[in-house]
XYZ file of C-alpha atoms in Angstrom:
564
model
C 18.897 -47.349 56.199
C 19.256 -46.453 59.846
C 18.169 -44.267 62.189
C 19.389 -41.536 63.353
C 21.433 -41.596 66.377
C 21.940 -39.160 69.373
C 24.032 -36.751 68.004
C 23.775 -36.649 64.935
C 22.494 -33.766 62.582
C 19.151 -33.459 61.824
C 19.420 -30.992 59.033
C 22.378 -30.328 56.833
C 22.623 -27.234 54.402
C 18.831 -26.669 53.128
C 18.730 -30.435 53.506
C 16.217 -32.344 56.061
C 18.084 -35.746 57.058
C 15.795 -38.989 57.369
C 18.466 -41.471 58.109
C 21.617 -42.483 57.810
C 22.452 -44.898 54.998
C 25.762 -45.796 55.227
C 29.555 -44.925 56.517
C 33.122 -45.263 54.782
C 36.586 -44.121 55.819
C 35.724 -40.816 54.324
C 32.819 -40.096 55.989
C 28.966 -40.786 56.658
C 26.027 -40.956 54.217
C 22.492 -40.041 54.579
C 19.169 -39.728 53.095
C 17.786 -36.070 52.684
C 14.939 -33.808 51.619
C 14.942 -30.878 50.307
C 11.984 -28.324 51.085
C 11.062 -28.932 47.304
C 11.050 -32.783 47.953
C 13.884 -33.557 46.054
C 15.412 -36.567 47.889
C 19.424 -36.907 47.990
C 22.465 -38.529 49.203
C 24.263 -36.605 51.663
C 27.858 -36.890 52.569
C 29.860 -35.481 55.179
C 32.928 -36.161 55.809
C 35.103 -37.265 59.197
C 35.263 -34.289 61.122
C 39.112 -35.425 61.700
C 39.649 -34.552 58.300
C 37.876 -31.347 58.343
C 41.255 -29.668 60.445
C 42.895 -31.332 57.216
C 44.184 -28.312 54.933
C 45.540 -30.765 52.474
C 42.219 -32.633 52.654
C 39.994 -29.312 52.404
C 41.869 -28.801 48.924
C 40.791 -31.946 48.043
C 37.758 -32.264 48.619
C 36.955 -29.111 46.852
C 38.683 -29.584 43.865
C 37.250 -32.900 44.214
C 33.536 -31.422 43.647
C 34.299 -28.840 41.595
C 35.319 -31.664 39.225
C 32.081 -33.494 39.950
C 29.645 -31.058 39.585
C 30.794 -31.222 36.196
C 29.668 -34.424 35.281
C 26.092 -35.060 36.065
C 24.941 -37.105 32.787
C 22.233 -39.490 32.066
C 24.061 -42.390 33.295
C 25.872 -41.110 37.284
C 24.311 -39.406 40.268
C 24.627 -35.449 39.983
C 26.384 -33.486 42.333
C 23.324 -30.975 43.681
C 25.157 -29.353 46.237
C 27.836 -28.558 48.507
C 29.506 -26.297 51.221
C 33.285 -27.300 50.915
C 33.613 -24.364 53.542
C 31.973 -25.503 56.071
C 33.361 -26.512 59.170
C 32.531 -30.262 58.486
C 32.516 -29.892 54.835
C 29.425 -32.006 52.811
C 28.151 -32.557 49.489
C 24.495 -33.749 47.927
C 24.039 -36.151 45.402
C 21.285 -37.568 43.555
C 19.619 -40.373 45.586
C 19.096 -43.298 43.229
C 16.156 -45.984 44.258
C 17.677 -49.015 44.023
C 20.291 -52.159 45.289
C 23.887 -51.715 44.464
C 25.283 -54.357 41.913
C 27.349 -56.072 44.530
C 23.644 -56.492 46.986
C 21.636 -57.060 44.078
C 24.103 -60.190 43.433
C 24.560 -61.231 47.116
C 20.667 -61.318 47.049
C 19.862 -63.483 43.882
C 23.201 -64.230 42.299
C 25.050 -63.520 39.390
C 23.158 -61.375 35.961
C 22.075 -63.167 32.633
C 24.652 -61.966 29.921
C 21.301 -59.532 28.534
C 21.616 -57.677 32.066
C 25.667 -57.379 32.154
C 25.768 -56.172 28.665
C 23.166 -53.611 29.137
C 24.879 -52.704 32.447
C 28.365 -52.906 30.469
C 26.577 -50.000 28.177
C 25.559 -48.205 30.648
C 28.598 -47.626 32.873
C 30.493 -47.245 29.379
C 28.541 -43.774 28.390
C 29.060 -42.681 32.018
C 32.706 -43.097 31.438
C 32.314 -41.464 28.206
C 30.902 -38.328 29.560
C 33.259 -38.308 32.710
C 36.289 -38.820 30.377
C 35.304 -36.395 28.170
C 35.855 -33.517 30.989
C 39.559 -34.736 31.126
C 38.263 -37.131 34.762
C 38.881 -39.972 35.885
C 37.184 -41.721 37.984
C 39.313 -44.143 39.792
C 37.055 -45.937 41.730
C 34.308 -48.199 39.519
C 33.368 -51.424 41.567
C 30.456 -52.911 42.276
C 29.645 -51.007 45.606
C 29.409 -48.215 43.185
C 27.278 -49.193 40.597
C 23.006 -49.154 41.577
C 20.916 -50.933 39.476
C 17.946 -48.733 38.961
C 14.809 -49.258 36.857
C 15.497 -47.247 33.988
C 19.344 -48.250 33.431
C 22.665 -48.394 35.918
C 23.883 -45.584 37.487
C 27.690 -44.871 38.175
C 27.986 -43.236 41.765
C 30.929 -41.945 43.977
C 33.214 -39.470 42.271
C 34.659 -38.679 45.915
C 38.080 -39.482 44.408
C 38.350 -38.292 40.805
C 41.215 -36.954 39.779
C 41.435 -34.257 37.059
C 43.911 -35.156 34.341
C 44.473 -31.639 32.980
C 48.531 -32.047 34.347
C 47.670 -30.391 38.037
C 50.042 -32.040 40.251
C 48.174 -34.623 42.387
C 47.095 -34.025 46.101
C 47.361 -37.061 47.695
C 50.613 -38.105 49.961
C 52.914 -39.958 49.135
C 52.906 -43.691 48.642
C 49.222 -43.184 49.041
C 47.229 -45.162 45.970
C 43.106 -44.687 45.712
C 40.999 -47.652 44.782
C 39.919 -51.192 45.693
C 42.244 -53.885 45.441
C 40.945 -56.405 42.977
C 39.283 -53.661 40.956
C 42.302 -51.579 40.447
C 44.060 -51.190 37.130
C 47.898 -52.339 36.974
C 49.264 -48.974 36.465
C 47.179 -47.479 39.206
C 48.706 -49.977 41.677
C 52.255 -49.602 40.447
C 51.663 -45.655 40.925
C 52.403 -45.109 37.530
C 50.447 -42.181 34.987
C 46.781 -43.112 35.582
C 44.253 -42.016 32.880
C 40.707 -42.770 31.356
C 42.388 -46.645 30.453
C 42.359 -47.552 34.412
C 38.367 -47.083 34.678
C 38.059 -49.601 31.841
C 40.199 -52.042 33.359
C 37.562 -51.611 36.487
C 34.399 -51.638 34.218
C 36.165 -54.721 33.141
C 36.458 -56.386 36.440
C 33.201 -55.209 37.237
C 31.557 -56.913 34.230
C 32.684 -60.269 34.872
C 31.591 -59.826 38.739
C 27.975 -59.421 37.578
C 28.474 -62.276 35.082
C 29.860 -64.640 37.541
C 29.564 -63.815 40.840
C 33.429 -63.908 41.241
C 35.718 -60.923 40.665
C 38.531 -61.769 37.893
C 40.912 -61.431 40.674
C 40.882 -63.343 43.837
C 43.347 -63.843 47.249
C 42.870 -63.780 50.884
C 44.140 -60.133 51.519
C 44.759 -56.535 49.803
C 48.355 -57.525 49.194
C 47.397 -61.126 46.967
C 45.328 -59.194 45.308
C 47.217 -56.591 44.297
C 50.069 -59.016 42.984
C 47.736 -60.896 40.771
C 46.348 -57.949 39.482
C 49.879 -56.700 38.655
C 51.013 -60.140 37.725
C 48.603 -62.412 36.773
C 45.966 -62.859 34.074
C 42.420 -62.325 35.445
C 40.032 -65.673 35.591
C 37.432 -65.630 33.672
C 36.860 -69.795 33.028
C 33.198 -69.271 34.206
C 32.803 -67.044 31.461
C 30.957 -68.542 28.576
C 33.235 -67.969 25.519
C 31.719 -65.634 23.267
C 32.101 -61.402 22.100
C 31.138 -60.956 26.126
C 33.902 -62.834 27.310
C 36.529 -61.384 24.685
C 35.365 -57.576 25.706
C 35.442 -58.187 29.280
C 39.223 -59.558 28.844
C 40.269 -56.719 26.633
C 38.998 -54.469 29.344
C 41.457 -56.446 31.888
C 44.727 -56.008 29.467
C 47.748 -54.989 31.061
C 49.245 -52.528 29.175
C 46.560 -49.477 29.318
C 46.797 -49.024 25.715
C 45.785 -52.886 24.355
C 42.323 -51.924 26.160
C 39.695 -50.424 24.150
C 37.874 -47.327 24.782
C 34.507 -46.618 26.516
C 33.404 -45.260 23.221
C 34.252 -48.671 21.869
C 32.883 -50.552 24.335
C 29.375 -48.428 24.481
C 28.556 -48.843 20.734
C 29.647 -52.839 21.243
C 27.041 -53.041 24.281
C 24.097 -50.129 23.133
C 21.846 -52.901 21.692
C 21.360 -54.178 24.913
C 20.566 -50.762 26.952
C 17.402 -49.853 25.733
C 15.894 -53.653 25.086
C 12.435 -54.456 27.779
C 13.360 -56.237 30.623
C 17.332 -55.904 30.618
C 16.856 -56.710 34.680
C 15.528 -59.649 36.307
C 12.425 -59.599 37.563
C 13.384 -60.149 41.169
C 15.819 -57.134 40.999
C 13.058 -55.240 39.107
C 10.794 -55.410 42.190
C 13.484 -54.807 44.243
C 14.099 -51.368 42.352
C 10.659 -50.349 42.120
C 10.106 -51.266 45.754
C 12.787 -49.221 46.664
C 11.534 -45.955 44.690
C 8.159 -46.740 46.351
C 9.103 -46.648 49.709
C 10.687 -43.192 49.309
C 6.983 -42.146 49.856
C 6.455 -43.062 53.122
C 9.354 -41.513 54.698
C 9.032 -38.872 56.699
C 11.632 -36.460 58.560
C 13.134 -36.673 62.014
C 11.422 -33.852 63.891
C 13.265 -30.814 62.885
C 16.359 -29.685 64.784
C 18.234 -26.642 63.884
C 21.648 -27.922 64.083
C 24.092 -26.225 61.205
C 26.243 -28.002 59.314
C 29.096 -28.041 62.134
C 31.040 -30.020 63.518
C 29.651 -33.540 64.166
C 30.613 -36.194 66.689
C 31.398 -38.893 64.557
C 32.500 -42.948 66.058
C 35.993 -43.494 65.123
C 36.007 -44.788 61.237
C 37.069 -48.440 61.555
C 40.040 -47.978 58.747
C 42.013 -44.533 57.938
C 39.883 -43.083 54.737
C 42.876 -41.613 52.927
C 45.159 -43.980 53.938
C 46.450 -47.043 52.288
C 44.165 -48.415 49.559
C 41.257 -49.234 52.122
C 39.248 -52.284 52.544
C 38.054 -54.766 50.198
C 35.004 -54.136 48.276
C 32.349 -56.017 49.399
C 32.101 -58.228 46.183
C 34.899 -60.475 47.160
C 32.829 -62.718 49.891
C 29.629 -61.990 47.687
C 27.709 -65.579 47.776
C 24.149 -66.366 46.081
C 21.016 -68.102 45.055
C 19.600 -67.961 41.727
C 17.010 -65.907 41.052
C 13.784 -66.030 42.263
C 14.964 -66.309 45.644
C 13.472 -63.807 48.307
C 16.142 -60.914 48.823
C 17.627 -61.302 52.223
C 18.003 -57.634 53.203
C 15.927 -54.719 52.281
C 16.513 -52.512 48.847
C 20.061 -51.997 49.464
C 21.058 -50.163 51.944
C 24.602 -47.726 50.754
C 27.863 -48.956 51.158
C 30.217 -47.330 53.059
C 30.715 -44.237 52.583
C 29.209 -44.173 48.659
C 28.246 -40.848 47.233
C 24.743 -41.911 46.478
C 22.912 -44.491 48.254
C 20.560 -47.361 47.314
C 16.184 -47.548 48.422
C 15.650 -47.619 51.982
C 16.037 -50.916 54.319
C 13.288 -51.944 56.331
C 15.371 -50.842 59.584
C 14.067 -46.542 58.795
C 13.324 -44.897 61.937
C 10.951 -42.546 59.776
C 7.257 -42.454 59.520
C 4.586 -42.227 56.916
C 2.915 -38.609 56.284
C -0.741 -38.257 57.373
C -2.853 -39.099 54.398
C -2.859 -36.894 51.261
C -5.576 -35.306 49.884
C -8.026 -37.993 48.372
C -8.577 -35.847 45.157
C -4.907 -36.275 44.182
C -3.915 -38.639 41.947
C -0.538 -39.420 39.719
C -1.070 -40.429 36.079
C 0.878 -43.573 35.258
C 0.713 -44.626 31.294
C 0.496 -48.448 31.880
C -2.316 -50.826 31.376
C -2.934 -50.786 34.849
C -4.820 -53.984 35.764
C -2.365 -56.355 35.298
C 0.041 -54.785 37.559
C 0.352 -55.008 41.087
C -0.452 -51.496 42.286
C 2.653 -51.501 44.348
C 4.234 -51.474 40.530
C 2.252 -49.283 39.648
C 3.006 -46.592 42.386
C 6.820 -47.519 42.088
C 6.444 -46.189 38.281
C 4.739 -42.979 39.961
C 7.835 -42.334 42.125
C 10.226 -42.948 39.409
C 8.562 -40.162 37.227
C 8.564 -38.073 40.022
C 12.221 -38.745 41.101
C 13.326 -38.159 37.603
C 10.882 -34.767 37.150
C 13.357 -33.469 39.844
C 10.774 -34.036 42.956
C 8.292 -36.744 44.741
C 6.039 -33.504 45.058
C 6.143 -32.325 41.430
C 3.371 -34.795 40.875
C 1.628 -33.884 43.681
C 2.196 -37.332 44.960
C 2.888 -37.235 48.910
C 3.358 -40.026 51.481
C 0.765 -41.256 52.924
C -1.365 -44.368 52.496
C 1.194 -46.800 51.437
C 0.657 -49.225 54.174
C -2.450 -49.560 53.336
C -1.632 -50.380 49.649
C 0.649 -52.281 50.353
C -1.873 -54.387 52.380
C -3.514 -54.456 48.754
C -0.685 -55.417 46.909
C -0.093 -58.712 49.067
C -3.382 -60.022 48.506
C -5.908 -57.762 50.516
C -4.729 -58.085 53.618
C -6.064 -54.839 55.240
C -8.417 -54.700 57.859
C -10.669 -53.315 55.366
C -10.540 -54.513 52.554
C -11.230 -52.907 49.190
C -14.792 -54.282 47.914
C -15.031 -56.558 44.883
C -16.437 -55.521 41.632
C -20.123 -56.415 41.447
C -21.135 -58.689 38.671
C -22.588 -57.245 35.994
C -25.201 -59.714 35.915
C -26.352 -59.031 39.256
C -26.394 -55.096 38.952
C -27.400 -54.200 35.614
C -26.559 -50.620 33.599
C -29.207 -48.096 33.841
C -29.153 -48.496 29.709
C -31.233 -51.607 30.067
C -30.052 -54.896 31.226
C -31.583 -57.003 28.828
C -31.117 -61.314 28.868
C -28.473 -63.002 30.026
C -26.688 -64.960 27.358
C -23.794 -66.954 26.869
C -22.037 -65.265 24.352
C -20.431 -61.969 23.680
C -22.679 -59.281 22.387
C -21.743 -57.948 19.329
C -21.822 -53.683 20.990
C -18.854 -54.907 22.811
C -16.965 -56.304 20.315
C -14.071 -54.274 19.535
C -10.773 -52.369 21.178
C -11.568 -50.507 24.055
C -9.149 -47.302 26.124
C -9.473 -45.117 28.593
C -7.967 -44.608 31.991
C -8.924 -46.301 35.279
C -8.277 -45.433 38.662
C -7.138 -47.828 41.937
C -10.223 -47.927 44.244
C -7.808 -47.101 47.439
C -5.203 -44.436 45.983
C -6.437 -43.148 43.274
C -3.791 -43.821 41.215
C -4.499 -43.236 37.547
C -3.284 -45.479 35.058
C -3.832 -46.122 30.891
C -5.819 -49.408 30.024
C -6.710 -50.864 26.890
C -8.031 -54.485 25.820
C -9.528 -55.884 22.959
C -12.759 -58.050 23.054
C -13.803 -60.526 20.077
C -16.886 -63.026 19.738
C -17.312 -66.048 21.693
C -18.470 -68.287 24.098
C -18.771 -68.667 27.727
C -15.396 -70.534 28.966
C -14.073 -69.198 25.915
C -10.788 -66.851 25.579
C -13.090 -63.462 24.447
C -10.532 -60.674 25.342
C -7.232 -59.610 25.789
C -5.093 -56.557 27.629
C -2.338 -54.560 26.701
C -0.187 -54.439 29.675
C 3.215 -53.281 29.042
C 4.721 -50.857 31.339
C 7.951 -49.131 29.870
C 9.668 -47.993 32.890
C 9.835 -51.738 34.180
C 10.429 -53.670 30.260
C 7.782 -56.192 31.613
C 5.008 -57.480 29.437
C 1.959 -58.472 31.943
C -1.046 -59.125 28.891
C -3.346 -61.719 29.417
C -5.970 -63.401 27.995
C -9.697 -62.907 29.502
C -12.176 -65.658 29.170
C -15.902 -65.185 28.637
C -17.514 -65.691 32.667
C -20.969 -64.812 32.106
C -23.086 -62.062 29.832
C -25.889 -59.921 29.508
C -27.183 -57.941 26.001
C -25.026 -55.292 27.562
C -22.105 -56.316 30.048
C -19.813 -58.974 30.094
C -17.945 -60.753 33.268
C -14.426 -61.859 32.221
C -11.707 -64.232 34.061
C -8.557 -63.483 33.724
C -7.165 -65.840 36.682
C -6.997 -69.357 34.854
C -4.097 -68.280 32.708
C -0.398 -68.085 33.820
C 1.240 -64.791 35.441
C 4.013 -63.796 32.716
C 6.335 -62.182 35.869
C 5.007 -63.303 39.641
C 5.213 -60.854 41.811
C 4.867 -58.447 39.173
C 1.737 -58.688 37.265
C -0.863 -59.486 39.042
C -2.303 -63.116 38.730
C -5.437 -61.584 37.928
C -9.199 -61.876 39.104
C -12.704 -64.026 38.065
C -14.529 -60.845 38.233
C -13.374 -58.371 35.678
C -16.745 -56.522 34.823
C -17.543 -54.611 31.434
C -21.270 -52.609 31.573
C -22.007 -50.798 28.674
C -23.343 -47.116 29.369
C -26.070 -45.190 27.903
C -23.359 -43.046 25.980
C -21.990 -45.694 24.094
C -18.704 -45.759 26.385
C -17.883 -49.369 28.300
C -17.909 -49.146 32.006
C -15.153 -51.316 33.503
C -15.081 -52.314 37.158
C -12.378 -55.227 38.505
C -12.363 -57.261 41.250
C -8.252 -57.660 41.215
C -7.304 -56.856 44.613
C -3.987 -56.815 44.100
C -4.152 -54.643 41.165
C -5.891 -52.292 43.076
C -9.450 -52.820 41.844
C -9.015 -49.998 39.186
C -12.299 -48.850 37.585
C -13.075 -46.247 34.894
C -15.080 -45.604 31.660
C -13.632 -46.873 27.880
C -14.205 -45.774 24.639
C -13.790 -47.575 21.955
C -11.029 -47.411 19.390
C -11.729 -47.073 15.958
């Protein structure tokens, strides 16, 4: 994201702007607030276009149509003044890198992650299809991976197929070369069958890293496209390969239906861990820093006309440039992401988390008594995971406020989440053994007593943020250096298992010390890798007191009870 510049509007509609995320030949992005907190994607277009009558008419059919569609699987249309003298519309901001960044960062998707993805993008076309749309326009640019499932954005250019004559001049196609369907090249009847042939192309993108259709400019393209069969020889052969080329038929009608392809795909869509850890982080990293943005100090400037830099290619004319997935390069995964959490495209309708370039600045800090509920076992996961869940609750409850979650401290956890780092430091969990329980400290011993022994729940808090989370681990008899204890760490929102086992440190009658940092981290970076001083003191109420010394984690602490 970047900042604003001279010039530009601070406030759009009932919407606060925080930056601008990206810019396209139809107009510029940005990232909003509403007073209610809901965060969105703002776009306004070229004021050149605004004198436009032709274009006006456009446009507004255009989000009359997309207000329409709003389903599980796109970004809503919110809002819009088609009226105004620079007409805009808001979006639903989704958290998280585009497909074509996501694969520029790390490289191309396991065949789990492009079939869920593949399911995905097939029930959005469902839905949009099913309202007599099309959306003309599915590339990679325009597909964000978020943690909960892909999202389809842009409907800028759908087209309604109910048999109103079409808008655009003449000679004038809509699309991306390479990603266009035959018949929408050729100019020919385009319906629901030319978004397939684009999921299509999309598909083996994320599979491969290559688009099935390759060539030095917009007009090679185009011809192969029209011409040629698509390449798919780094495809493994298999059902994923044989879908993806049905989707790239010629002839609209050999190529089988979204509703085909979705119940082909759905096994995929709701399985744990459908994206790679690295892109996982990425995503969740990208919700979390939603919290610490702040507003530009507040400008009354209507939504007017705007003094835009001349777009570097004519929006509505000619087919427009390449999408950015044709010089996409790559590591494999585990590499470090080389930009932030995906900055938009240009000119997208919704735009990806925040880059690290955001002129905004964190909130003062909340209200120490606040705290968001997060049902996870939280000591296993970094507390920047953690939070990330928080804001992707929130975002999906319609607000980052409904939760009365507000920016504020997340430098400071942050600080936490790498390892401590902050100037002051959370303090470690003190041994049991040192401090007893007021219920009696009895001998130490070195073996688990049996009033421990048993499942344990109950929610602990983060020592810093007081975020609230769900924990729960089972302890069983043994000896010191022993494996005594395991967690139940599985946090839905992110498909990630982070249990461990917990080894027997040192004892008392009534409180244990556990080490959980000897084993191996199921998902660096993450679940935590865990701390030698996990403390269990056993209260005079019968309830287990549990106090950790995982910075990372957060040092979460709170009271258990056992499970029958």
């Amino acid at each position: 994201m970047q900042p604003l510049e001279a010039g530009e509007p601070r406030t759009i509609g009932a919407y606060r702007l925080l930056g601008r995320l990206g810019a396209g030949g139809m107009g510029r992005v940005y990232l909003g607030r509403s007073a209610g907190g809901r965060t969105v994607a703002v776009k306004i277009v070229h004021p050149h276009f605004a004198a436009d009558e032709e274009f006006r008419a456009r446009f507004r059919r255009e989000v009359e149509a997309a207000r329409r569609v709003g389903g599980e699987w796109t970004a809503p249309v919110l809002d819009a003044d088609p009226e105004a003298p620079v007409p805009w519309v808001a979006t639903g901001y989704v958290a998280g890198p585009s497909l074509d960044r996501a694969l520029a960062a790390h490289g191309p998707l396991p065949e789990a992650s492009v079939r869920a993805i593949g399911a995905g993008l097939a029930r959005a076309l469902v839905a949009v299809h099913g309202l007599g749309l099309v959306h003309r326009d599915v590339k990679p640019s325009n597909v964000m991976l978020t943690l909960d499932g892909p999202r389809l954005i842009d409907f800028g250019i759908a087209r309604a197929t109910d048999g109103t004559a079409s808008l655009t001049s003449t000679g004038v196609s809509v699309g991306s070369p390479g990603y266009m369907s035959p018949e929408q090249i050729l100019g020919k009847g385009v319906t629901g069958a030319a978004d397939v042939f684009s999921l299509g192309a999309v598909l083996a993108f994320a599979a491969t890293g290559l688009p099935p259709f390759t060539g030095d400019n917009s007009a090679t393209l185009l011809y192969k496209v029209v011409h040629e069969p698509p390449e798919l020889d780094a495809l493994p052969p298999g059902e994923l390969r044989e879908l993806i080329g049905a989707c790239l038929a010629k002839a609209p009608t050999d190529r089988p239906t979204p509703e085909a392809l979705a119940s082909a795909l759905a096994p995929a869509l709701g399985a744990p861990g459908w994206l790679p850890a690295p892109l996982v982080e990425q995503a969740s990293r990208a919700a979390v820093a939603l919290l610490d943005l702040e507003a530009a100090p507040a400008q009354e400037v209507p939504s007017g006309p705007v003094p835009f830099t001349t777009p570097s290619y004519p929006g509505a004319q000619g087919f427009g440039p390449p999408d950015p997935s044709y010089a996409t390069g790559g590591g494999p995964y585990g590499t470090p992401p080389t930009g932030g959490a995906g900055t938009a495209g240009g000119g997208s309708g919704s735009g990806s988390g925040p880059g690290a370039g955001a002129v905004p600045q964190p909130r003062t800090a909340p209200d120490s008594g606040r705290q968001v509920s997060v049902t996870a076992a939280g000591r296993r996961f970094s507390c920047t995971l953690v939070l990330a869940a928080a804001a992707v609750l929130a975002v999906l409850s319609g607000g980052l406020y409904g939760m009365e979650l507000l920016p504020g401290q997340r430098d400071k956890e942050r600080d936490l989440a790498d390892g401590g780092s902050s100037s002051t430091p959370a303090p470690a969990a003190t041994p049991p053994t040192a401090t007893p329980s007021a219920s009696g400290a009895g001998g130490t011993r070195t073996d688990v007593p049996k009033e421990l022994i048993g499942t344990w729940k109950g929610t602990v808090t983060t020592a810093r943020m007081g975020v609230s989370s769900e924990f729960e681990i089972t302890i069983k008899a043994g000896k010191v250096g022993e494996v005594v204890g395991r967690d139940k760490s599985i946090l839905p929102v992110f498909g990630t298992d982070c249990s461990g086992d917990w080894k027997l440190a040192s004892a008392t009658d009534r409180s244990l010390v556990l080490d959980t940092s000897g084993g191996p981290n199921p998902a660096p970076g993450i679940c935590s890798n865990g701390s030698a001083n996990e403390g269990f003191t056993l209260n005079a109420n019968g309830t287990l007191h549990y106090k950790s010394g995982d910075v990372p984690a957060g040092n979460p602490e709170g009271d258990l009870t056992r499970s029958p």
